[in-house]
PDB file of C-alpha atoms in Angstrom:
ATOM      1  CA  MET A 243       0.078   0.189  -0.264  1.00 85.00           C
ATOM      2  CA  LYS A 244       2.938   2.323   0.640  1.00 87.00           C
ATOM      3  CA  ILE A 245       3.840   2.092  -2.992  1.00 87.00           C
ATOM      4  CA  ILE A 246       0.366   2.833  -4.105  1.00 87.00           C
ATOM      5  CA  THR A 247      -0.168   5.865  -1.907  1.00 86.00           C
ATOM      6  CA  GLY A 248       3.191   7.111  -3.057  1.00 87.00           C
ATOM      7  CA  MET A 249       2.021   6.789  -6.748  1.00 87.00           C
ATOM      8  CA  ILE A 250      -1.248   8.709  -5.816  1.00 87.00           C
ATOM      9  CA  GLN A 251       0.347  11.331  -3.848  1.00 84.00           C
ATOM     10  CA  SER A 252       3.093  11.951  -6.595  1.00 81.00           C
ATOM     11  CA  SER A 253       0.209  12.273  -9.257  1.00 79.00           C
ATOM     12  CA  MET A 254      -2.110  14.244  -7.692  1.00 76.00           C
ATOM     13  CA  LEU A 255      -2.818  17.660  -8.956  1.00 67.00           C
ATOM     14  CA  ASN A 256      -5.174  20.088  -6.771  1.00 62.00           C
ATOM     15  CA  ASN A 257      -6.180  17.161  -4.694  1.00 71.00           C
ATOM     16  CA  GLY A 258      -7.327  15.427  -7.913  1.00 75.00           C
ATOM     17  CA  LEU A 259      -6.203  12.405  -9.697  1.00 80.00           C
ATOM     18  CA  GLU A 260      -6.764  11.912 -13.466  1.00 77.00           C
ATOM     19  CA  GLN A 261      -8.773   8.899 -14.758  1.00 78.00           C
ATOM     20  CA  ILE A 262      -6.003   7.470 -16.851  1.00 79.00           C
ATOM     21  CA  GLU A 263      -3.294   7.798 -13.708  1.00 83.00           C
ATOM     22  CA  TYR A 264      -6.055   6.450 -11.472  1.00 86.00           C
ATOM     23  CA  GLU A 265      -6.684   3.411 -13.862  1.00 85.00           C
ATOM     24  CA  PHE A 266      -2.615   2.999 -14.052  1.00 88.00           C
ATOM     25  CA  ILE A 267      -2.504   3.032 -10.483  1.00 89.00           C
ATOM     26  CA  CYS A 268      -5.350   0.301  -9.887  1.00 89.00           C
ATOM     27  CA  SER A 269      -3.216  -1.789 -12.475  1.00 89.00           C
ATOM     28  CA  ILE A 270      -0.348  -1.692 -10.437  1.00 90.00           C
ATOM     29  CA  GLY A 271      -2.193  -2.360  -7.301  1.00 90.00           C
ATOM     30  CA  ASP A 272      -3.670  -5.216  -9.136  1.00 89.00           C
ATOM     31  CA  GLN A 273      -0.199  -6.615 -10.239  1.00 90.00           C
ATOM     32  CA  LEU A 274       0.743  -6.275  -6.425  1.00 90.00           C
ATOM     33  CA  GLY A 275      -1.841  -8.026  -5.177  1.00 90.00           C
ATOM     34  CA  LEU A 276      -4.207  -5.115  -3.646  1.00 90.00           C
ATOM     35  CA  ASN A 277      -7.651  -5.013  -3.918  1.00 87.00           C
ATOM     36  CA  GLN A 278      -9.078  -2.107  -5.892  1.00 87.00           C
ATOM     37  CA  ASN A 279     -11.570  -1.522  -3.083  1.00 90.00           C
ATOM     38  CA  ILE A 280      -8.648  -0.683  -0.772  1.00 91.00           C
ATOM     39  CA  ILE A 281      -7.535   1.785  -3.091  1.00 89.00           C
ATOM     40  CA  ASP A 282     -10.651   3.268  -3.708  1.00 89.00           C
ATOM     41  CA  GLU A 283     -11.291   3.597   0.285  1.00 90.00           C
ATOM     42  CA  TYR A 284      -8.064   5.277   0.474  1.00 90.00           C
ATOM     43  CA  ILE A 285      -9.088   7.864  -2.115  1.00 87.00           C
ATOM     44  CA  LYS A 286     -12.365   8.286  -0.480  1.00 86.00           C
ATOM     45  CA  GLU A 287     -10.728   8.876   2.881  1.00 88.00           C
ATOM     46  CA  GLU A 288      -8.161  11.208   1.471  1.00 85.00           C
ATOM     47  CA  GLU A 289     -11.056  13.265  -0.417  1.00 81.00           C
ATOM     48  CA  ILE A 290      -9.195  12.843  -3.549  1.00 83.00           C
ATOM     49  CA  PHE A 291     -11.317  13.407  -6.962  1.00 77.00           C
ATOM     50  CA  ILE A 292     -10.908  11.553 -10.034  1.00 79.00           C
ATOM     51  CA  LEU A 293     -11.145  13.885 -12.953  1.00 70.00           C
ATOM     52  CA  PRO A 294     -12.793  12.307 -15.931  1.00 66.00           C
ATOM     53  CA  SER A 295     -11.099  12.977 -19.147  1.00 69.00           C
ATOM     54  CA  ASN A 296     -13.357  14.382 -21.650  1.00 73.00           C
ATOM     55  CA  LEU A 297     -15.485  17.845 -21.321  1.00 72.00           C
ATOM     56  CA  ALA A 298     -18.647  16.493 -21.408  1.00 71.00           C
ATOM     57  CA  CYS A 299     -17.862  13.958 -18.041  1.00 74.00           C
ATOM     58  CA  LYS A 300     -16.083  17.149 -16.522  1.00 75.00           C
ATOM     59  CA  VAL A 301     -19.352  19.391 -16.891  1.00 77.00           C
ATOM     60  CA  ILE A 302     -21.556  16.643 -15.737  1.00 75.00           C
ATOM     61  CA  ARG A 303     -19.483  15.855 -12.556  1.00 75.00           C
ATOM     62  CA  PHE A 304     -19.108  19.766 -12.059  1.00 79.00           C
ATOM     63  CA  TYR A 305     -22.357  20.094 -11.972  1.00 76.00           C
ATOM     64  CA  LYS A 306     -23.289  17.056  -9.617  1.00 75.00           C
ATOM     65  CA  LEU A 307     -20.500  18.549  -7.073  1.00 76.00           C
ATOM     66  CA  ALA A 308     -22.098  21.888  -7.450  1.00 76.00           C
ATOM     67  CA  MET A 309     -25.699  20.530  -6.781  1.00 72.00           C
ATOM     68  CA  LYS A 310     -24.663  18.251  -3.818  1.00 71.00           C
ATOM     69  CA  ASP A 311     -22.809  21.285  -2.182  1.00 64.00           C
ATOM     70  CA  LYS A 312     -25.773  24.127  -2.726  1.00 63.00           C
ATOM     71  CA  CYS A 313     -27.690  22.166  -0.378  1.00 60.00           C
ATOM     72  CA  GLU A 314     -24.926  22.382   2.243  1.00 61.00           C
ATOM     73  CA  ARG A 315     -23.457  25.644   1.930  1.00 62.00           C
ATOM     74  CA  LYS A 316     -23.258  27.952   4.712  1.00 67.00           C
ATOM     75  CA  CYS A 317     -21.416  30.817   3.228  1.00 71.00           C
ATOM     76  CA  TYR A 318     -22.557  31.589  -0.452  1.00 70.00           C
ATOM     77  CA  PHE A 319     -19.504  33.444  -1.340  1.00 74.00           C
ATOM     78  CA  LYS A 320     -17.196  30.936   0.018  1.00 78.00           C
ATOM     79  CA  TRP A 321     -19.394  28.147  -1.782  1.00 76.00           C
ATOM     80  CA  VAL A 322     -18.894  30.193  -5.152  1.00 78.00           C
ATOM     81  CA  ARG A 323     -15.222  30.624  -4.642  1.00 81.00           C
ATOM     82  CA  LEU A 324     -14.721  26.686  -3.624  1.00 82.00           C
ATOM     83  CA  LEU A 325     -16.686  25.713  -6.891  1.00 83.00           C
ATOM     84  CA  TYR A 326     -14.482  27.903  -9.068  1.00 84.00           C
ATOM     85  CA  LYS A 327     -11.292  26.681  -7.693  1.00 86.00           C
ATOM     86  CA  GLN A 328     -12.748  23.239  -7.927  1.00 84.00           C
ATOM     87  CA  GLY A 329     -13.963  23.627 -11.540  1.00 84.00           C
ATOM     88  CA  LEU A 330     -10.383  25.046 -12.256  1.00 84.00           C
ATOM     89  CA  GLY A 331      -8.930  21.924 -10.733  1.00 81.00           C
ATOM     90  CA  MET A 332     -10.847  19.532 -13.045  1.00 78.00           C
ATOM     91  CA  GLY A 333      -9.503  21.511 -16.154  1.00 78.00           C
ATOM     92  CA  LEU A 334     -12.928  23.414 -16.898  1.00 80.00           C
ATOM     93  CA  PRO A 335     -12.513  26.627 -19.046  1.00 80.00           C
ATOM     94  CA  GLN A 336     -13.310  29.745 -16.844  1.00 82.00           C
ATOM     95  CA  ASP A 337     -16.123  30.815 -19.168  1.00 80.00           C
ATOM     96  CA  VAL A 338     -18.076  27.315 -18.393  1.00 79.00           C
ATOM     97  CA  ILE A 339     -17.443  27.423 -14.794  1.00 82.00           C
ATOM     98  CA  LYS A 340     -18.820  31.202 -14.771  1.00 80.00           C
ATOM     99  CA  LYS A 341     -21.904  30.334 -16.817  1.00 78.00           C
ATOM    100  CA  PHE A 342     -22.605  27.228 -14.836  1.00 78.00           C
ATOM    101  CA  LEU A 343     -22.382  29.103 -11.374  1.00 76.00           C
ATOM    102  CA  TYR A 344     -24.445  31.885 -12.650  1.00 75.00           C
ATOM    103  CA  ASP A 345     -27.216  29.391 -13.981  1.00 73.00           C
ATOM    104  CA  LEU A 346     -26.654  27.401 -10.728  1.00 70.00           C
ATOM    105  CA  HIS A 347     -27.327  30.463  -8.754  1.00 66.00           C
ATOM    106  CA  PHE A 348     -30.823  30.691 -10.070  1.00 64.00           C
ATOM    107  CA  CYS A 349     -31.608  26.972 -10.244  1.00 62.00           C
ATOM    108  CA  GLU A 350     -33.432  25.458  -7.391  1.00 60.00           C
ATOM    109  CA  ASP A 351     -34.292  21.795  -8.374  1.00 59.00           C
ATOM    110  CA  TYR A 352     -32.424  19.167 -10.268  1.00 55.00           C
ATOM    111  CA  TYR A 353     -34.268  19.068 -13.280  1.00 62.00           C
ATOM    112  CA  GLU A 354     -33.628  22.518 -14.223  1.00 62.00           C
ATOM    113  CA  GLY A 355     -29.785  21.802 -13.868  1.00 60.00           C
ATOM    114  CA  GLU A 356     -30.332  18.730 -16.188  1.00 63.00           C
ATOM    115  CA  ARG A 357     -31.876  21.418 -19.016  1.00 68.00           C
ATOM    116  CA  LEU A 358     -28.739  23.494 -18.514  1.00 66.00           C
ATOM    117  CA  ILE A 359     -26.242  20.569 -18.987  1.00 64.00           C
ATOM    118  CA  LYS A 360     -28.240  19.267 -21.960  1.00 66.00           C
ATOM    119  CA  SER A 361     -28.273  22.787 -23.470  1.00 69.00           C
ATOM    120  CA  PHE A 362     -24.562  23.120 -22.765  1.00 64.00           C
ATOM    121  CA  LEU A 363     -23.537  19.890 -24.329  1.00 60.00           C
ATOM    122  CA  SER A 364     -25.910  20.531 -27.309  1.00 63.00           C
ATOM    123  CA  LYS A 365     -23.524  23.245 -28.388  1.00 56.00           C
TER     124      LYS A 365
END
């Protein structure tokens, strides 16, 4: 497990791990006889994000993260700042993040958000 945690720590960028790197680390863990559930549990405990590889996956993941946090936010401006930084860490363009945060500000239910995602992805 020391080898795997070292690989994860050296591969992380802004508390995130690219999907390709995650899959590579899991394959190395498998060769070392380490169960993938143990690796996943470590990633969950350390609150490491698995960053999707394409823009559509990144947008959907960002939206889900934002909707989850919207219910739990206590300080609105910290919530916006945190989501903005997380979006940048995921590799999303700034204009996409700004548009989604603006739209999410006025969006109160999940179905409205689905409409926003579909409209973005159809462009």
